[in-house]
Amino acid sequence: MSDFHRIKRLPPYVFEQVNRIKAQARAQGADIIDLGMGNPDLPAPAHVVQKLCETAGKPRTDRYSASKGIAGLRRAQAGYYARRFGVKLDPETQVIATLGSKEGFANMAQAITGPGDVVLVPDPSYPIHAFGFLMAGGVIRSVPAEPTPAFFPALERAVTRSIPKPIAVVVCYPSNPTAYVATLDFYRDLVAFAKRHDLILLSDLAYAEVYFEGEPPPSVLQVPGAMDVAVEFTSMSKTFSMAGWRIGFAVGNERLLAALARVKSYLDYGAFTPVQVAATAALNGPEDCIHEMRATYKRRRDVLVESFTKAGWPIPSPSASMFAWVPIPERFRSLGSLEFSKLLVEKADVAVAPGIGFGEQGDDYVRIALVENEQRIRQAARNIRRFFENADQTLHNVVPFAAAG
C-alpha cells in the first residue's frame, strides 16, 4: 500500500486513533460519552421520512438517477437560495446536487487541479478542504482561518510567495472546527481579492442554518460579481439532520460547475431517486424543523459552556455551528491534542476530536460536538471534573510516555 502515490500523500487518519481507543473502551463495558464526530443525533423531519417511504418502490425510482441531481431538487435548492440569501440561481447550469458536500469538494478538486497546483486552505480547517486537493495532485499552502482584516495580508503573502501562483482559495464559515463566522463585508473583500489575483473561490457553507445569535450567516454569493469566481457547497446533513442520506449541493459559477458535472458523470449516477425526492420535500417544506434543530443545539451549547466551565474547563461559547473549539487546559497542553483526547477517553469516558486532525495550528485545541443530549453533556462534565481532580497522578504517568513517542 505504501507504494501507491495517492496513499503516500495521506497521513494516518488522526480521528481513527481516538475511535480505536473508544471502541476498545466500549468493548470493556465503558459508557463513552461521544462528543467527537459531528454526527447529528436528531431525527430527520417526519414529513421528509414520509416522502421517502411514499416514493421508494414506485415504478422507475429503482433505476439510475441523474448525476447532477433530479430537476425538482435543483429547482428546490435554487428556491432556497432565493429565499434565504436573495441570490438568483439557474437550476440548469448553476446548481448541482452532490453526494454530500464532502464528495462535492473532493470532485471539484479533481475537476480543477493539475499536478503541483497550489491551493490556499485555512489552518485549521475540515480535512477534505486540504486532502481533496492533495489526492488530486495539488499542493496546499496554509492561510489563517479567522475572518479578520489580518486574513488579507497573510493571503497576499501566500499568493506572492507561492510558485506556481495559487489557483484557488478555500473558506468555510461558519467554520468547522473553529465556529468562526464571516460577515458580508469580509466576503466583499474576499471576492475582490479573488478577482484581483485570478483565484477560484470555494466556500463551504454546510452550517448556514446552525447559528445562535445575531444575523444569519451570509453566503459569499450575495456579493455582486461573486458568481464570476465562486462556487459554494451546502449540505442537508446538519440543517435537516440527514447526514446519512448523503445529499449536498454545489452552486455558483457555471464554468466551474460544468467541470464538476463532467467529473461526476464518470463517477456516479446521483443519489437514490427517493432520497432526492425526499430532500426536495425538505427544501420546499415547512421550516419548523430547522427552528427546532437550532433551538436544540443552542440549549446544548449553553449546557456545555456552563457545566464544563464549572468543572474547571472554560469553554468559549460558539455563536454558530454545532461545535465548540476549545483550548486544551494549560497543564495538559504539552501532551498535544491527540494524546489529550486519548486520555479523556481512557480516564473520563469522554470522546472529543483532537485539533491536530484539522491542521498543525489546531494542536492546542480539541473540537467538542453538540451531539449528545443535555443530561449526557452534564455527565461528561462530571466525569471531566473527577479526572481533573486526579490529574496530577495521571500526568506523572502519561507525560514520559508521550514524550518518548
CSV table of C-alpha atoms in Angstrom, one decimal:
chain,number,residue,atom,x,y,z
A,1,MET,CA,0.0,0.0,0.0
A,2,SER,CA,2.8,2.4,0.8
A,3,ASP,CA,3.9,2.3,-2.9
A,4,PHE,CA,0.6,3.9,-4.1
A,5,HIS,CA,1.2,7.6,-5.0
A,6,ARG,CA,-2.0,9.0,-3.5
A,7,ILE,CA,-1.9,6.8,-0.4
A,8,LYS,CA,1.6,8.1,0.3
A,9,ARG,CA,0.2,11.7,0.3
A,10,LEU,CA,-2.3,10.9,3.0
A,11,PRO,CA,-1.2,10.7,6.6
A,12,PRO,CA,-2.8,8.3,9.0
A,13,TYR,CA,-6.3,9.5,9.9
A,14,VAL,CA,-5.9,11.1,13.3
A,15,PHE,CA,-9.5,10.6,14.3
A,16,GLU,CA,-9.2,6.8,13.7
A,17,GLN,CA,-6.7,6.6,16.6
A,18,VAL,CA,-9.2,8.0,19.0
A,19,ASN,CA,-12.0,5.9,17.5
A,20,ARG,CA,-9.9,2.8,18.1
A,21,ILE,CA,-9.4,3.6,21.8
A,22,LYS,CA,-13.1,4.5,22.1
A,23,ALA,CA,-14.1,1.1,20.6
A,24,GLN,CA,-11.8,-0.8,22.9
A,25,ALA,CA,-13.2,1.0,26.0
A,26,ARG,CA,-16.8,0.3,24.9
A,27,ALA,CA,-15.9,-3.4,24.4
A,28,GLN,CA,-14.7,-3.5,28.0
A,29,GLY,CA,-18.0,-2.0,29.2
A,30,ALA,CA,-17.2,1.7,29.5
A,31,ASP,CA,-20.1,4.2,28.9
A,32,ILE,CA,-18.3,6.6,26.5
A,33,ILE,CA,-20.0,10.0,26.0
A,34,ASP,CA,-19.1,10.7,22.4
A,35,LEU,CA,-18.6,14.4,21.6
A,36,GLY,CA,-16.1,13.7,18.9
A,37,MET,CA,-17.7,13.2,15.4
A,38,GLY,CA,-20.2,15.8,14.2
A,39,ASN,CA,-22.8,13.2,13.6
A,40,PRO,CA,-26.3,14.6,14.3
A,41,ASP,CA,-28.3,12.5,16.8
A,42,LEU,CA,-31.6,14.3,16.0
A,43,PRO,CA,-34.1,12.5,13.7
A,44,ALA,CA,-34.7,13.6,10.1
A,45,PRO,CA,-38.1,15.5,9.9
A,46,ALA,CA,-41.1,13.2,9.8
A,47,HIS,CA,-42.5,14.7,6.6
A,48,VAL,CA,-39.2,14.0,4.9
A,49,VAL,CA,-39.1,10.4,6.0
A,50,GLN,CA,-42.7,10.0,4.9
A,51,LYS,CA,-41.9,11.3,1.4
A,52,LEU,CA,-39.0,8.9,1.2
A,53,CYS,CA,-41.4,6.0,2.1
A,54,GLU,CA,-44.0,7.1,-0.4
A,55,THR,CA,-41.5,7.3,-3.2
A,56,ALA,CA,-39.5,4.2,-2.6
A,57,GLY,CA,-40.7,1.2,-4.6
A,58,LYS,CA,-42.6,3.2,-7.2
A,59,PRO,CA,-42.1,2.4,-10.8
A,60,ARG,CA,-38.8,3.8,-12.2
A,61,THR,CA,-37.4,5.0,-8.9
A,62,ASP,CA,-35.1,2.0,-8.6
A,63,ARG,CA,-33.4,3.0,-11.9
A,64,TYR,CA,-30.3,5.1,-12.3
A,65,SER,CA,-30.9,8.6,-11.3
A,66,ALA,CA,-29.3,11.9,-12.6
A,67,SER,CA,-25.7,12.5,-11.8
A,68,LYS,CA,-26.2,16.2,-11.2
A,69,GLY,CA,-29.5,15.7,-9.4
A,70,ILE,CA,-33.1,15.5,-10.5
A,71,ALA,CA,-34.6,18.7,-11.8
A,72,GLY,CA,-37.0,19.2,-9.0
A,73,LEU,CA,-34.2,19.0,-6.4
A,74,ARG,CA,-32.1,21.5,-8.3
A,75,ARG,CA,-35.1,23.9,-8.5
A,76,ALA,CA,-35.7,23.5,-4.8
A,77,GLN,CA,-32.1,24.4,-4.0
A,78,ALA,CA,-32.4,27.5,-6.2
A,79,GLY,CA,-35.6,28.4,-4.4
A,80,TYR,CA,-33.8,28.1,-1.0
A,81,TYR,CA,-31.0,30.4,-2.2
A,82,ALA,CA,-33.6,33.0,-3.4
A,83,ARG,CA,-35.5,32.9,-0.1
A,84,ARG,CA,-32.6,32.8,2.3
A,85,PHE,CA,-29.9,34.9,0.6
A,86,GLY,CA,-31.7,36.8,-2.2
A,87,VAL,CA,-29.4,35.0,-4.7
A,88,LYS,CA,-30.9,34.0,-8.1
A,89,LEU,CA,-29.6,30.7,-9.5
A,90,ASP,CA,-30.3,28.9,-12.8
A,91,PRO,CA,-31.1,25.4,-11.6
A,92,GLU,CA,-30.0,24.0,-15.0
A,93,THR,CA,-26.5,25.5,-15.0
A,94,GLN,CA,-25.7,26.9,-11.6
A,95,VAL,CA,-26.9,24.1,-9.2
A,96,ILE,CA,-25.5,20.5,-8.9
A,97,ALA,CA,-26.7,18.0,-6.3
A,98,THR,CA,-23.8,16.1,-4.7
A,99,LEU,CA,-23.5,13.1,-2.5
A,100,GLY,CA,-22.9,15.3,0.5
A,101,SER,CA,-20.7,18.4,0.5
A,102,LYS,CA,-17.7,16.3,1.2
A,103,GLU,CA,-18.0,14.5,-2.2
A,104,GLY,CA,-18.7,17.7,-3.9
A,105,PHE,CA,-15.5,19.3,-2.6
A,106,ALA,CA,-13.4,16.2,-3.5
A,107,ASN,CA,-14.7,16.0,-7.0
A,108,MET,CA,-14.3,19.7,-7.6
A,109,ALA,CA,-10.7,19.3,-6.6
A,110,GLN,CA,-10.4,16.5,-9.2
A,111,ALA,CA,-12.0,18.8,-11.8
A,112,ILE,CA,-9.8,21.9,-11.4
A,113,THR,CA,-6.5,20.7,-10.0
A,114,GLY,CA,-3.4,19.8,-12.1
A,115,PRO,CA,-0.2,18.2,-10.7
A,116,GLY,CA,1.6,20.8,-8.5
A,117,ASP,CA,-1.2,23.3,-8.5
A,118,VAL,CA,-1.2,25.4,-5.3
A,119,VAL,CA,-4.4,25.9,-3.3
A,120,LEU,CA,-4.8,28.2,-0.3
A,121,VAL,CA,-6.6,26.4,2.6
A,122,PRO,CA,-7.2,27.7,6.2
A,123,ASP,CA,-5.4,26.0,9.0
A,124,PRO,CA,-7.2,24.7,11.0
A,125,SER,CA,-10.0,23.5,8.6
A,126,TYR,CA,-12.1,20.5,7.8
A,127,PRO,CA,-9.8,17.8,6.4
A,128,ILE,CA,-11.4,17.4,3.0
A,129,HIS,CA,-10.6,21.1,2.3
A,130,ALA,CA,-6.9,20.2,2.1
A,131,PHE,CA,-6.8,16.5,1.4
A,132,GLY,CA,-9.2,16.6,-1.5
A,133,PHE,CA,-6.6,18.7,-3.4
A,134,LEU,CA,-3.7,16.6,-2.2
A,135,MET,CA,-5.4,13.5,-3.6
A,136,ALA,CA,-5.9,15.3,-6.8
A,137,GLY,CA,-2.1,16.1,-7.1
A,138,GLY,CA,-2.2,19.6,-5.7
A,139,VAL,CA,-0.1,21.4,-3.2
A,140,ILE,CA,-1.5,23.1,-0.1
A,141,ARG,CA,-0.4,26.4,1.3
A,142,SER,CA,-1.9,27.3,4.7
A,143,VAL,CA,-3.5,30.6,5.5
A,144,PRO,CA,-5.2,31.8,8.7
A,145,ALA,CA,-8.7,30.6,9.5
A,146,GLU,CA,-10.2,33.6,11.3
A,147,PRO,CA,-12.1,36.1,9.1
A,148,THR,CA,-10.5,39.3,10.3
A,149,PRO,CA,-8.6,42.1,8.5
A,150,ALA,CA,-5.4,40.3,9.2
A,151,PHE,CA,-6.5,37.5,6.9
A,152,PHE,CA,-5.8,39.5,3.8
A,153,PRO,CA,-2.1,40.4,4.3
A,154,ALA,CA,-1.5,36.8,5.0
A,155,LEU,CA,-3.4,35.8,1.9
A,156,GLU,CA,-1.4,38.4,-0.1
A,157,ARG,CA,1.9,36.9,1.1
A,158,ALA,CA,0.7,33.4,0.3
A,159,VAL,CA,-0.2,34.5,-3.3
A,160,THR,CA,3.0,36.5,-4.0
A,161,ARG,CA,5.4,33.9,-2.5
A,162,SER,CA,3.9,30.8,-4.0
A,163,ILE,CA,5.4,29.2,-7.1
A,164,PRO,CA,3.4,28.5,-9.2
A,165,LYS,CA,0.7,31.1,-8.4
A,166,PRO,CA,-2.2,29.6,-6.5
A,167,ILE,CA,-5.3,28.6,-8.4
A,168,ALA,CA,-7.9,28.7,-5.6
A,169,VAL,CA,-8.7,29.7,-2.1
A,170,VAL,CA,-11.0,27.7,0.3
A,171,VAL,CA,-13.1,29.3,3.1
A,172,CYS,CA,-15.6,27.7,5.5
A,173,TYR,CA,-17.9,29.9,7.6
A,174,PRO,CA,-19.5,29.1,10.0
A,175,SER,CA,-16.3,27.2,10.4
A,176,ASN,CA,-15.7,23.6,11.1
A,177,PRO,CA,-13.9,23.2,13.5
A,178,THR,CA,-13.4,26.8,14.9
A,179,ALA,CA,-17.0,28.1,14.7
A,180,TYR,CA,-15.8,31.4,13.2
A,181,VAL,CA,-18.5,33.3,11.3
A,182,ALA,CA,-17.8,35.7,8.4
A,183,THR,CA,-19.5,38.9,7.7
A,184,LEU,CA,-20.8,40.1,4.3
A,185,ASP,CA,-18.1,42.8,4.3
A,186,PHE,CA,-15.4,40.1,4.7
A,187,TYR,CA,-16.9,38.3,1.7
A,188,ARG,CA,-16.9,41.5,-0.3
A,189,ASP,CA,-13.2,41.9,0.3
A,190,LEU,CA,-12.6,38.3,-0.4
A,191,VAL,CA,-14.3,38.4,-3.8
A,192,ALA,CA,-12.4,41.5,-4.7
A,193,PHE,CA,-9.1,39.7,-3.7
A,194,ALA,CA,-10.0,36.6,-5.7
A,195,LYS,CA,-10.8,38.7,-8.8
A,196,ARG,CA,-7.6,40.8,-8.5
A,197,HIS,CA,-5.4,37.7,-8.3
A,198,ASP,CA,-7.4,35.5,-10.7
A,199,LEU,CA,-8.3,32.9,-8.0
A,200,ILE,CA,-11.2,30.4,-7.8
A,201,LEU,CA,-13.1,30.9,-4.6
A,202,LEU,CA,-14.6,27.8,-2.9
A,203,SER,CA,-16.9,28.3,0.0
A,204,ASP,CA,-18.2,25.7,2.4
A,205,LEU,CA,-21.5,26.8,3.9
A,206,ALA,CA,-22.6,23.5,5.5
A,207,TYR,CA,-23.6,25.2,8.8
A,208,ALA,CA,-25.6,28.0,7.2
A,209,GLU,CA,-28.6,27.3,9.4
A,210,VAL,CA,-26.8,26.4,12.7
A,211,TYR,CA,-26.5,29.8,14.3
A,212,PHE,CA,-27.5,31.1,17.7
A,213,GLU,CA,-27.1,34.9,17.9
A,214,GLY,CA,-27.2,37.9,15.6
A,215,GLU,CA,-27.9,37.8,11.9
A,216,PRO,CA,-28.0,34.6,9.9
A,217,PRO,CA,-24.6,33.7,8.3
A,218,PRO,CA,-24.4,35.1,4.8
A,219,SER,CA,-23.5,33.5,1.5
A,220,VAL,CA,-20.5,34.6,-0.5
A,221,LEU,CA,-22.8,34.6,-3.5
A,222,GLN,CA,-24.6,37.6,-2.0
A,223,VAL,CA,-21.7,39.7,-3.1
A,224,PRO,CA,-22.2,41.3,-6.5
A,225,GLY,CA,-19.9,39.6,-9.0
A,226,ALA,CA,-19.1,36.6,-6.8
A,227,MET,CA,-20.7,34.3,-9.3
A,228,ASP,CA,-17.8,35.2,-11.6
A,229,VAL,CA,-15.3,33.3,-9.4
A,230,ALA,CA,-17.1,31.4,-6.7
A,231,VAL,CA,-18.7,28.0,-6.0
A,232,GLU,CA,-20.4,27.3,-2.7
A,233,PHE,CA,-21.1,24.0,-1.1
A,234,THR,CA,-24.0,23.3,1.2
A,235,SER,CA,-25.4,20.2,2.8
A,236,MET,CA,-28.7,18.7,4.1
A,237,SER,CA,-26.7,16.9,6.8
A,238,LYS,CA,-26.9,19.4,9.6
A,239,THR,CA,-29.9,21.6,8.6
A,240,PHE,CA,-32.3,18.6,8.4
A,241,SER,CA,-30.3,16.0,10.4
A,242,MET,CA,-29.9,14.0,7.2
A,243,ALA,CA,-26.2,13.2,7.5
A,244,GLY,CA,-26.5,9.6,6.4
A,245,TRP,CA,-28.7,10.4,3.4
A,246,ARG,CA,-25.7,12.0,1.6
A,247,ILE,CA,-27.3,15.0,-0.1
A,248,GLY,CA,-25.5,18.3,-0.6
A,249,PHE,CA,-25.1,20.9,-3.3
A,250,ALA,CA,-22.6,22.9,-5.3
A,251,VAL,CA,-23.9,26.2,-6.6
A,252,GLY,CA,-22.4,29.2,-8.4
A,253,ASN,CA,-20.1,29.7,-11.3
A,254,GLU,CA,-21.3,27.9,-14.5
A,255,ARG,CA,-17.9,27.0,-15.9
A,256,LEU,CA,-16.7,25.5,-12.6
A,257,LEU,CA,-19.9,23.6,-12.1
A,258,ALA,CA,-19.7,22.3,-15.7
A,259,ALA,CA,-16.3,20.9,-14.9
A,260,LEU,CA,-17.7,19.3,-11.7
A,261,ALA,CA,-20.6,17.9,-13.6
A,262,ARG,CA,-18.3,16.2,-16.2
A,263,VAL,CA,-16.2,14.6,-13.5
A,264,LYS,CA,-19.3,13.4,-11.6
A,265,SER,CA,-20.8,12.0,-14.8
A,266,TYR,CA,-17.9,9.5,-15.0
A,267,LEU,CA,-18.1,8.6,-11.3
A,268,ASP,CA,-21.7,8.3,-10.2
A,269,TYR,CA,-25.4,8.3,-11.2
A,270,GLY,CA,-26.5,10.5,-8.4
A,271,ALA,CA,-28.2,9.6,-5.1
A,272,PHE,CA,-31.1,7.1,-4.9
A,273,THR,CA,-34.1,8.9,-6.5
A,274,PRO,CA,-36.4,8.6,-3.5
A,275,VAL,CA,-33.8,10.2,-1.3
A,276,GLN,CA,-33.6,13.1,-3.8
A,277,VAL,CA,-37.4,13.4,-3.8
A,278,ALA,CA,-37.4,13.5,0.0
A,279,ALA,CA,-34.7,16.1,0.0
A,280,THR,CA,-36.8,18.2,-2.3
A,281,ALA,CA,-39.7,17.9,0.2
A,282,ALA,CA,-37.3,19.1,2.9
A,283,LEU,CA,-36.2,22.2,1.0
A,284,ASN,CA,-39.8,23.1,-0.1
A,285,GLY,CA,-41.5,22.2,3.1
A,286,PRO,CA,-42.1,23.8,6.5
A,287,GLU,CA,-39.1,25.3,8.4
A,288,ASP,CA,-40.3,24.4,11.9
A,289,CYS,CA,-37.9,21.5,12.0
A,290,ILE,CA,-35.0,23.9,11.3
A,291,HIS,CA,-36.0,26.2,14.1
A,292,GLU,CA,-36.3,23.2,16.5
A,293,MET,CA,-32.9,21.9,15.4
A,294,ARG,CA,-31.3,25.3,16.1
A,295,ALA,CA,-33.0,25.6,19.5
A,296,THR,CA,-31.8,22.2,20.5
A,297,TYR,CA,-28.2,22.9,19.6
A,298,LYS,CA,-28.4,26.3,21.4
A,299,ARG,CA,-29.6,24.6,24.6
A,300,ARG,CA,-26.8,22.0,24.4
A,301,ARG,CA,-24.2,24.8,23.8
A,302,ASP,CA,-25.4,26.6,26.9
A,303,VAL,CA,-25.3,23.5,29.0
A,304,LEU,CA,-21.8,22.6,27.6
A,305,VAL,CA,-20.4,26.1,28.4
A,306,GLU,CA,-22.0,26.2,31.9
A,307,SER,CA,-21.2,22.7,33.1
A,308,PHE,CA,-17.7,22.3,31.7
A,309,THR,CA,-16.7,25.7,33.0
A,310,LYS,CA,-17.9,24.7,36.5
A,311,ALA,CA,-15.9,21.5,36.1
A,312,GLY,CA,-12.8,23.6,35.6
A,313,TRP,CA,-12.5,23.7,31.8
A,314,PRO,CA,-13.7,27.0,30.4
A,315,ILE,CA,-15.5,26.7,27.1
A,316,PRO,CA,-15.5,29.6,24.6
A,317,SER,CA,-19.2,29.9,23.6
A,318,PRO,CA,-19.6,29.4,19.8
A,319,SER,CA,-22.1,31.7,18.1
A,320,ALA,CA,-22.7,29.2,15.2
A,321,SER,CA,-22.0,25.6,14.0
A,322,MET,CA,-22.5,22.5,16.2
A,323,PHE,CA,-19.0,22.6,17.6
A,324,ALA,CA,-17.0,24.3,20.3
A,325,TRP,CA,-13.3,24.9,19.6
A,326,VAL,CA,-11.7,24.6,23.0
A,327,PRO,CA,-8.2,25.3,24.2
A,328,ILE,CA,-6.6,22.3,26.0
A,329,PRO,CA,-6.2,23.1,29.7
A,330,GLU,CA,-2.7,24.5,30.3
A,331,ARG,CA,-1.4,21.7,32.4
A,332,PHE,CA,-2.2,19.2,29.6
A,333,ARG,CA,-1.2,21.3,26.7
A,334,SER,CA,2.3,19.8,26.4
A,335,LEU,CA,0.7,16.4,25.6
A,336,GLY,CA,-0.7,17.7,22.3
A,337,SER,CA,-4.3,17.3,21.2
A,338,LEU,CA,-4.1,13.6,20.2
A,339,GLU,CA,-2.7,12.3,23.5
A,340,PHE,CA,-5.0,14.6,25.4
A,341,SER,CA,-8.0,13.2,23.5
A,342,LYS,CA,-6.9,9.6,24.2
A,343,LEU,CA,-6.5,10.5,27.8
A,344,LEU,CA,-10.1,11.8,28.0
A,345,VAL,CA,-11.4,8.6,26.6
A,346,GLU,CA,-9.3,6.4,29.0
A,347,LYS,CA,-9.7,8.5,32.2
A,348,ALA,CA,-13.0,10.4,31.8
A,349,ASP,CA,-15.1,8.2,29.4
A,350,VAL,CA,-15.5,11.3,27.1
A,351,ALA,CA,-14.5,11.4,23.4
A,352,VAL,CA,-13.6,14.6,21.6
A,353,ALA,CA,-11.9,15.3,18.3
A,354,PRO,CA,-8.1,16.2,18.5
A,355,GLY,CA,-7.4,19.6,17.0
A,356,ILE,CA,-4.3,18.3,15.1
A,357,GLY,CA,-6.7,16.5,12.8
A,358,PHE,CA,-7.8,19.8,11.4
A,359,GLY,CA,-4.3,21.2,10.8
A,360,GLU,CA,-1.0,22.0,12.5
A,361,GLN,CA,-2.4,25.2,14.1
A,362,GLY,CA,-5.1,23.1,15.8
A,363,ASP,CA,-2.8,21.1,18.1
A,364,ASP,CA,-3.5,23.2,21.2
A,365,TYR,CA,-7.3,22.6,20.8
A,366,VAL,CA,-9.9,20.0,20.7
A,367,ARG,CA,-13.3,20.1,19.0
A,368,ILE,CA,-16.4,19.3,21.0
A,369,ALA,CA,-19.5,18.4,19.1
A,370,LEU,CA,-23.0,19.1,20.4
A,371,VAL,CA,-24.3,15.6,19.5
A,372,GLU,CA,-25.3,14.3,23.0
A,373,ASN,CA,-28.4,15.4,24.9
A,374,GLU,CA,-28.1,17.9,27.8
A,375,GLN,CA,-28.1,15.2,30.5
A,376,ARG,CA,-25.2,13.4,28.8
A,377,ILE,CA,-23.3,16.6,28.4
A,378,ARG,CA,-23.7,17.3,32.2
A,379,GLN,CA,-22.5,13.7,32.9
A,380,ALA,CA,-19.4,14.4,30.7
A,381,ALA,CA,-18.7,17.5,32.8
A,382,ARG,CA,-18.9,15.5,36.0
A,383,ASN,CA,-16.5,12.8,34.5
A,384,ILE,CA,-14.1,15.5,33.5
A,385,ARG,CA,-14.2,17.2,36.9
A,386,ARG,CA,-13.3,13.9,38.6
A,387,PHE,CA,-10.5,13.4,36.0
A,388,PHE,CA,-9.1,16.8,36.7
A,389,GLU,CA,-9.1,16.2,40.4
A,390,ASN,CA,-6.9,13.2,39.9
A,391,ALA,CA,-4.9,14.7,37.1
A,392,ASP,CA,-1.5,15.1,38.9
A,393,GLN,CA,-1.0,11.4,39.2
A,394,THR,CA,-2.3,10.9,35.6
A,395,LEU,CA,0.2,13.4,34.2
A,396,HIS,CA,3.0,11.9,36.1
A,397,ASN,CA,2.3,8.6,34.4
A,398,VAL,CA,1.5,9.9,30.9
A,399,VAL,CA,4.0,12.7,30.2
A,400,PRO,CA,7.1,10.4,29.9
A,401,PHE,CA,5.2,8.1,27.6
A,402,ALA,CA,4.0,10.9,25.4
A,403,ALA,CA,7.5,12.5,25.2
A,404,ALA,CA,9.0,9.1,24.3
A,405,GLY,CA,6.5,8.7,21.5
